[in-house]
mmCIF file of C-alpha atoms in Angstrom:
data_model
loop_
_atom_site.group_PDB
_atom_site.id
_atom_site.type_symbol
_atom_site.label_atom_id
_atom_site.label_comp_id
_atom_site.label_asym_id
_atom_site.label_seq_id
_atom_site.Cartn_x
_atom_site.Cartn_y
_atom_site.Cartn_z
ATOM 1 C CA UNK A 12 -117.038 189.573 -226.378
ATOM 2 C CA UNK A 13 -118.334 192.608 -224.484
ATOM 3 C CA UNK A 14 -116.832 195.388 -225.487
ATOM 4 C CA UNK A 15 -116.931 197.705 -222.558
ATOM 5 C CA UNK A 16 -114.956 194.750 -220.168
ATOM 6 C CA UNK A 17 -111.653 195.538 -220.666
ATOM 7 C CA UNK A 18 -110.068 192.887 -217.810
ATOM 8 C CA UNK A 19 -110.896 190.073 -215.779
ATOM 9 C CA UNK A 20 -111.042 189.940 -212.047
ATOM 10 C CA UNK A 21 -111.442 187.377 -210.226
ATOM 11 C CA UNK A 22 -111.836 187.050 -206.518
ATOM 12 C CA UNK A 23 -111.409 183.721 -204.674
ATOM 13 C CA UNK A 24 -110.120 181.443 -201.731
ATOM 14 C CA UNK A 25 -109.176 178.660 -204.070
ATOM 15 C CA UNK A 26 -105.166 178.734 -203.976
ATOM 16 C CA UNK A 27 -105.569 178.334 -200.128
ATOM 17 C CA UNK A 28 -108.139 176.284 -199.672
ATOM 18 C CA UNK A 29 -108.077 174.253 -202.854
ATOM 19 C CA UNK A 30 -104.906 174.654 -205.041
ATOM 20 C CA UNK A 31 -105.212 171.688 -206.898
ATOM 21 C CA UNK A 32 -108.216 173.031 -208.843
ATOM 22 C CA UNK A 33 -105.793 175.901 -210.548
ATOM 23 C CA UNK A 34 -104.679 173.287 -212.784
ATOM 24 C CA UNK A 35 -102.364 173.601 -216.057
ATOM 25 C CA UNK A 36 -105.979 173.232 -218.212
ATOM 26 C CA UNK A 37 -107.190 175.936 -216.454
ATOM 27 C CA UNK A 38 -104.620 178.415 -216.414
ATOM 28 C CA UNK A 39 -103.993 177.843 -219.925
ATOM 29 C CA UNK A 40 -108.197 178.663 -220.622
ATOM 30 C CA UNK A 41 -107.143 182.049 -218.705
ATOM 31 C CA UNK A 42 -104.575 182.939 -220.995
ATOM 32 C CA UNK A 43 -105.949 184.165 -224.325
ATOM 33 C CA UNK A 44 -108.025 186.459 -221.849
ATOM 34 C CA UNK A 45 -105.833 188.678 -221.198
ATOM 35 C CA UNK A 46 -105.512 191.025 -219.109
ATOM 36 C CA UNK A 47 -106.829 188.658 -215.876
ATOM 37 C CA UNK A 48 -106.114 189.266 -212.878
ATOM 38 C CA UNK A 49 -107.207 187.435 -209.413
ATOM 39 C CA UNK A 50 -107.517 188.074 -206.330
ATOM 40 C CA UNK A 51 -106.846 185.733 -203.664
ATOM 41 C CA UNK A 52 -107.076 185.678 -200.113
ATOM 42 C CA UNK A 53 -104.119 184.469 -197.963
ATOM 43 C CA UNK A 54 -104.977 185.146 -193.985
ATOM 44 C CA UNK A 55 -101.771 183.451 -192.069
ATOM 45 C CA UNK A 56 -98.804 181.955 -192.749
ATOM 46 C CA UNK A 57 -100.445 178.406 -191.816
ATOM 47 C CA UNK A 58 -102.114 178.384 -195.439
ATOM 48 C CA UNK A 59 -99.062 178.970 -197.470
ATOM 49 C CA UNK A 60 -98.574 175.377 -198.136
ATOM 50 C CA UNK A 61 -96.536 173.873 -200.961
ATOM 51 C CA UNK A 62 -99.551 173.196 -202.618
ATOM 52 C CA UNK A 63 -101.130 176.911 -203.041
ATOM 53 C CA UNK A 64 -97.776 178.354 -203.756
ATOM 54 C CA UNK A 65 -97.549 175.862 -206.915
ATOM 55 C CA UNK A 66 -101.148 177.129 -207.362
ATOM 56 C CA UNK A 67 -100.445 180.877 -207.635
ATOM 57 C CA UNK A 68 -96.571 180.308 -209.914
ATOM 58 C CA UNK A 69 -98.772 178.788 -212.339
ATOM 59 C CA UNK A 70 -100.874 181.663 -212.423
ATOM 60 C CA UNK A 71 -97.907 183.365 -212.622
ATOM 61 C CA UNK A 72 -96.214 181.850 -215.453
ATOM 62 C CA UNK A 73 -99.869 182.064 -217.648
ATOM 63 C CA UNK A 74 -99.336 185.900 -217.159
ATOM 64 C CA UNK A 75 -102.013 185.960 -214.336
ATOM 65 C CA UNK A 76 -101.475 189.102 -212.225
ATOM 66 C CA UNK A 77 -101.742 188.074 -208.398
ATOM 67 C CA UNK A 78 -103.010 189.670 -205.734
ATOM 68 C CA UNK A 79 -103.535 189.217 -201.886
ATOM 69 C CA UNK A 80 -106.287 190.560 -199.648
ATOM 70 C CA UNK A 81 -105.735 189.689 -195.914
ATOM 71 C CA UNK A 82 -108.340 190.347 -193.639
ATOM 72 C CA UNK A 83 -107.129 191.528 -190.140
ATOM 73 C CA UNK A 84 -107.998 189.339 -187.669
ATOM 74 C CA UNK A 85 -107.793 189.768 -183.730
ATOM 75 C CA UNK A 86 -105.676 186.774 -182.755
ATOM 76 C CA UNK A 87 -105.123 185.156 -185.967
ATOM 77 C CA UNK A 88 -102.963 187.404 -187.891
ATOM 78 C CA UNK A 89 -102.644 190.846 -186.010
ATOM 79 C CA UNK A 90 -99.117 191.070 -185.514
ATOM 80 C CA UNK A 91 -96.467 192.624 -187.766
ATOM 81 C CA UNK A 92 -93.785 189.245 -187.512
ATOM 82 C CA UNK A 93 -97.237 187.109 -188.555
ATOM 83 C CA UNK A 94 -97.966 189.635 -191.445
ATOM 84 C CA UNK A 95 -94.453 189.949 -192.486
ATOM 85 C CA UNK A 96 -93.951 186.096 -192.527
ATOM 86 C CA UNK A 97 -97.555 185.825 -194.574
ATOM 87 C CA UNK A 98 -96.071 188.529 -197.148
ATOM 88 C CA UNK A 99 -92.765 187.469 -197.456
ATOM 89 C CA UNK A 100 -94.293 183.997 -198.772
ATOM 90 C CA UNK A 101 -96.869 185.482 -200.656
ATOM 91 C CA UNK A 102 -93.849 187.526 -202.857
ATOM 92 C CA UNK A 103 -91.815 184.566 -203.170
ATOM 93 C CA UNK A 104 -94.716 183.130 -204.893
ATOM 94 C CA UNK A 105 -95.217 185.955 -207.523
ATOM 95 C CA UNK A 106 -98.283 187.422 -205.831
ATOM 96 C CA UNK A 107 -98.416 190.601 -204.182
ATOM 97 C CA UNK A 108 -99.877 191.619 -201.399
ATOM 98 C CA UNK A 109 -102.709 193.982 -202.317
ATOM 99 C CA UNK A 110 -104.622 194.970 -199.658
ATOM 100 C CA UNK A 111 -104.900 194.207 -195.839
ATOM 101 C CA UNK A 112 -108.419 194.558 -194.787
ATOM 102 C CA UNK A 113 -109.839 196.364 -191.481
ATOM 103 C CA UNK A 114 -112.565 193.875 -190.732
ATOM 104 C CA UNK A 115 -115.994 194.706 -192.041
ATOM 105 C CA UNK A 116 -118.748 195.111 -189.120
ATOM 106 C CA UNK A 117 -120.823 191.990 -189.892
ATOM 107 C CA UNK A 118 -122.663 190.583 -187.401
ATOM 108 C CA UNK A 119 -121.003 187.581 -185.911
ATOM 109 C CA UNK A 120 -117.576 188.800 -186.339
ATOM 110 C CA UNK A 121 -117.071 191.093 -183.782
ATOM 111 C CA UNK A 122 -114.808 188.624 -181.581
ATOM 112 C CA UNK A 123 -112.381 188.937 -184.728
ATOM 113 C CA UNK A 124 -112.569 192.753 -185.465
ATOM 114 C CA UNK A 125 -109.367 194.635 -184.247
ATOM 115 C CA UNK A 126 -109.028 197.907 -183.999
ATOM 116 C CA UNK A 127 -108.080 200.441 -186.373
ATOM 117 C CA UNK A 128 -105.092 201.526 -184.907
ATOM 118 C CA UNK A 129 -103.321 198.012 -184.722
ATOM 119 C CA UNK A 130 -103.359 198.082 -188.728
ATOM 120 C CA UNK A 131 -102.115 201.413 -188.594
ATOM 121 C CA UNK A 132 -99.546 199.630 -186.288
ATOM 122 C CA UNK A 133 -98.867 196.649 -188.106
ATOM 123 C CA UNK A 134 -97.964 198.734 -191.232
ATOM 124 C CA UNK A 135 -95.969 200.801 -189.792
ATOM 125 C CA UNK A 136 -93.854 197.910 -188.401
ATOM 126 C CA UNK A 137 -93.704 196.533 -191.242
ATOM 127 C CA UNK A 138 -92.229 199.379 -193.508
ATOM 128 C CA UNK A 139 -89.293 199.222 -191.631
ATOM 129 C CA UNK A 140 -88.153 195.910 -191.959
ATOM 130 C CA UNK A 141 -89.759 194.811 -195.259
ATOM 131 C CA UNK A 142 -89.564 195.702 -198.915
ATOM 132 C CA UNK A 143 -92.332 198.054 -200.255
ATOM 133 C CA UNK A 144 -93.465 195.111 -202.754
ATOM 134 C CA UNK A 145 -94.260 193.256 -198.791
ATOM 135 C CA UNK A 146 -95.763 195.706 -198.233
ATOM 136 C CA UNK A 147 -100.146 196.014 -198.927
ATOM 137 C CA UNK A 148 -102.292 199.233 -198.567
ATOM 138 C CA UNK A 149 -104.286 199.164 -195.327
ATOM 139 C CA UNK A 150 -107.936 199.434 -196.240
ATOM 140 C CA UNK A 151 -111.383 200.393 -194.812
ATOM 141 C CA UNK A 152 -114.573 199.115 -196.540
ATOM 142 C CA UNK A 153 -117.274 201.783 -194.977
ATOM 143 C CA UNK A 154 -120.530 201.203 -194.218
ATOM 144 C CA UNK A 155 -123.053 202.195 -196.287
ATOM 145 C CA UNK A 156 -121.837 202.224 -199.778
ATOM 146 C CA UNK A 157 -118.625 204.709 -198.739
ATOM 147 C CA UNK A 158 -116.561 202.264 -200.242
ATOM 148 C CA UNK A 159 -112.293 201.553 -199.817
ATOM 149 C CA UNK A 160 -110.417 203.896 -198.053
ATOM 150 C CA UNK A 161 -106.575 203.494 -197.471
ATOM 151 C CA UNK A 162 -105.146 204.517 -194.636
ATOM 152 C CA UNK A 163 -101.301 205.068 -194.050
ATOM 153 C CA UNK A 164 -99.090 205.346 -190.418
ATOM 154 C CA UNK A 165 -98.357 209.522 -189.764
ATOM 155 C CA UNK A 166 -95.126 210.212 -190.241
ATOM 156 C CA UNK A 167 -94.842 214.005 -190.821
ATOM 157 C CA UNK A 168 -94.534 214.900 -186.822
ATOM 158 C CA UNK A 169 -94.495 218.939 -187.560
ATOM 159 C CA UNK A 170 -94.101 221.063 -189.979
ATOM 160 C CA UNK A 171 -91.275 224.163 -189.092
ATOM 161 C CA UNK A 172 -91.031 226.338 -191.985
ATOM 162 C CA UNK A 173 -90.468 225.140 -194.877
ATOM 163 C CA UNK A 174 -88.803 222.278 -192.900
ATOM 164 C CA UNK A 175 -91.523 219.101 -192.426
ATOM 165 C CA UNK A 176 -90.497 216.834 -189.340
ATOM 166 C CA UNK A 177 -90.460 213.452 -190.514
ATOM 167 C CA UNK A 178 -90.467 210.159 -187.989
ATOM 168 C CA UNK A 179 -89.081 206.685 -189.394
ATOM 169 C CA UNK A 180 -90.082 203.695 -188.069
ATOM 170 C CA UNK A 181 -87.771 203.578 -184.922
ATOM 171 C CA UNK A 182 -89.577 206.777 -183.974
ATOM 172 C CA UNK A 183 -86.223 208.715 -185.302
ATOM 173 C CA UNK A 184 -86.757 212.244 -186.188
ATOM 174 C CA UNK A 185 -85.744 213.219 -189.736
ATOM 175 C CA UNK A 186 -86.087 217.095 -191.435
ATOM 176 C CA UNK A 187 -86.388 217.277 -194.702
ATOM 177 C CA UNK A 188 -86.067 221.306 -196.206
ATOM 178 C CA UNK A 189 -89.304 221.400 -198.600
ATOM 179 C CA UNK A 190 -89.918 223.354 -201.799
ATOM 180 C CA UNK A 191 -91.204 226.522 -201.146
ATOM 181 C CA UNK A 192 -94.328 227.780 -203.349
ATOM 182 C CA UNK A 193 -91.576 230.771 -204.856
ATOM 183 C CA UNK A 194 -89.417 227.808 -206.447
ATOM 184 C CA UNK A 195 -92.364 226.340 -208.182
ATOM 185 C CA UNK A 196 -92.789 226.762 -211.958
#
């Protein structure tokens, strides 16, 4: 009834840790408000049970848009076959991976923070071998109130001209003749 919310979004752990409360009655109190859309929160492959993929198709089918935001974490899930396997389920199940989360700097997590550069790695793997719906944006939460920042694998090696030097995930080098500024209208 507030005119200035134009969707719903709603963030939460419950089709992992407790898919039988997304039951038919509620998805069908979700429906008439249109657009929804929730976020859920899928870490490893261990949670994607038979049980929270029934959870997020009925989502699904009420014309729930689903998203998933993994959470790096050192020794859990920081490894492209883990991520790839988590993904692969989470599409089968009509819910897309979304995002895949540096972890933030909160005190008491530091034995599960990774470094940047193994998400930069992990992604990287992964767009070779899996479909770009597989395949989330690699975010940064920054301190501070700096908010999300994405962050993608290089792979324009050089530029030669107006040749760019591209690299594929196999490290293969690919050139790719560019538009020059005189053939744009």
């Amino acid at each position: 009834a507030i005119e200035s919310v134009e969707i719903i979004r709603l963030c939460t752990r419950n089709p992992v840790t407790l898919p039988q409360r997304i039951t038919p009655e509620l998805v069908e109190r979700l429906r008439p408000l249109h657009p929804v859309f929730v976020s859920t929160h899928f870490n490893h492959p261990r949670e994607c049970t038979p049980e929270a993929g029934s959870a997020l198709e009925r989502l699904a089918d009420a014309g729930v848009s689903v998203g998933n935001q993994m959470v790096l974490l050192a020794g859990i899930n920081d490894d492209p076959d883990t991520v790839a396997t988590l993904n692969r389920w989470l599409v089968r199940h009509r819910c897309r991976p979304y995002y895949m989360f540096q972890c933030d700097p909160v005190g008491g997590t530091a034995h599960f923070r990774t470094p940047i550069e193994s998400g930069l790695r992990i992604l990287d793997a992964l767009r070779g071998q899996l479909s770009g719906l597989c395949l989330p944006q690699f975010a940064v939460d920054l301190p501070g109130g700096g908010g999300k920042i994405t962050l993608t694998p290089e792979r324009l090696v050089r530029n030669e001209g107006e040749t760019r030097v591209f690299r594929d995930h196999q490290g293969r080098e690919f050139r790719y003749v560019d538009v020059g500024p005189r053939h744009r209208s």
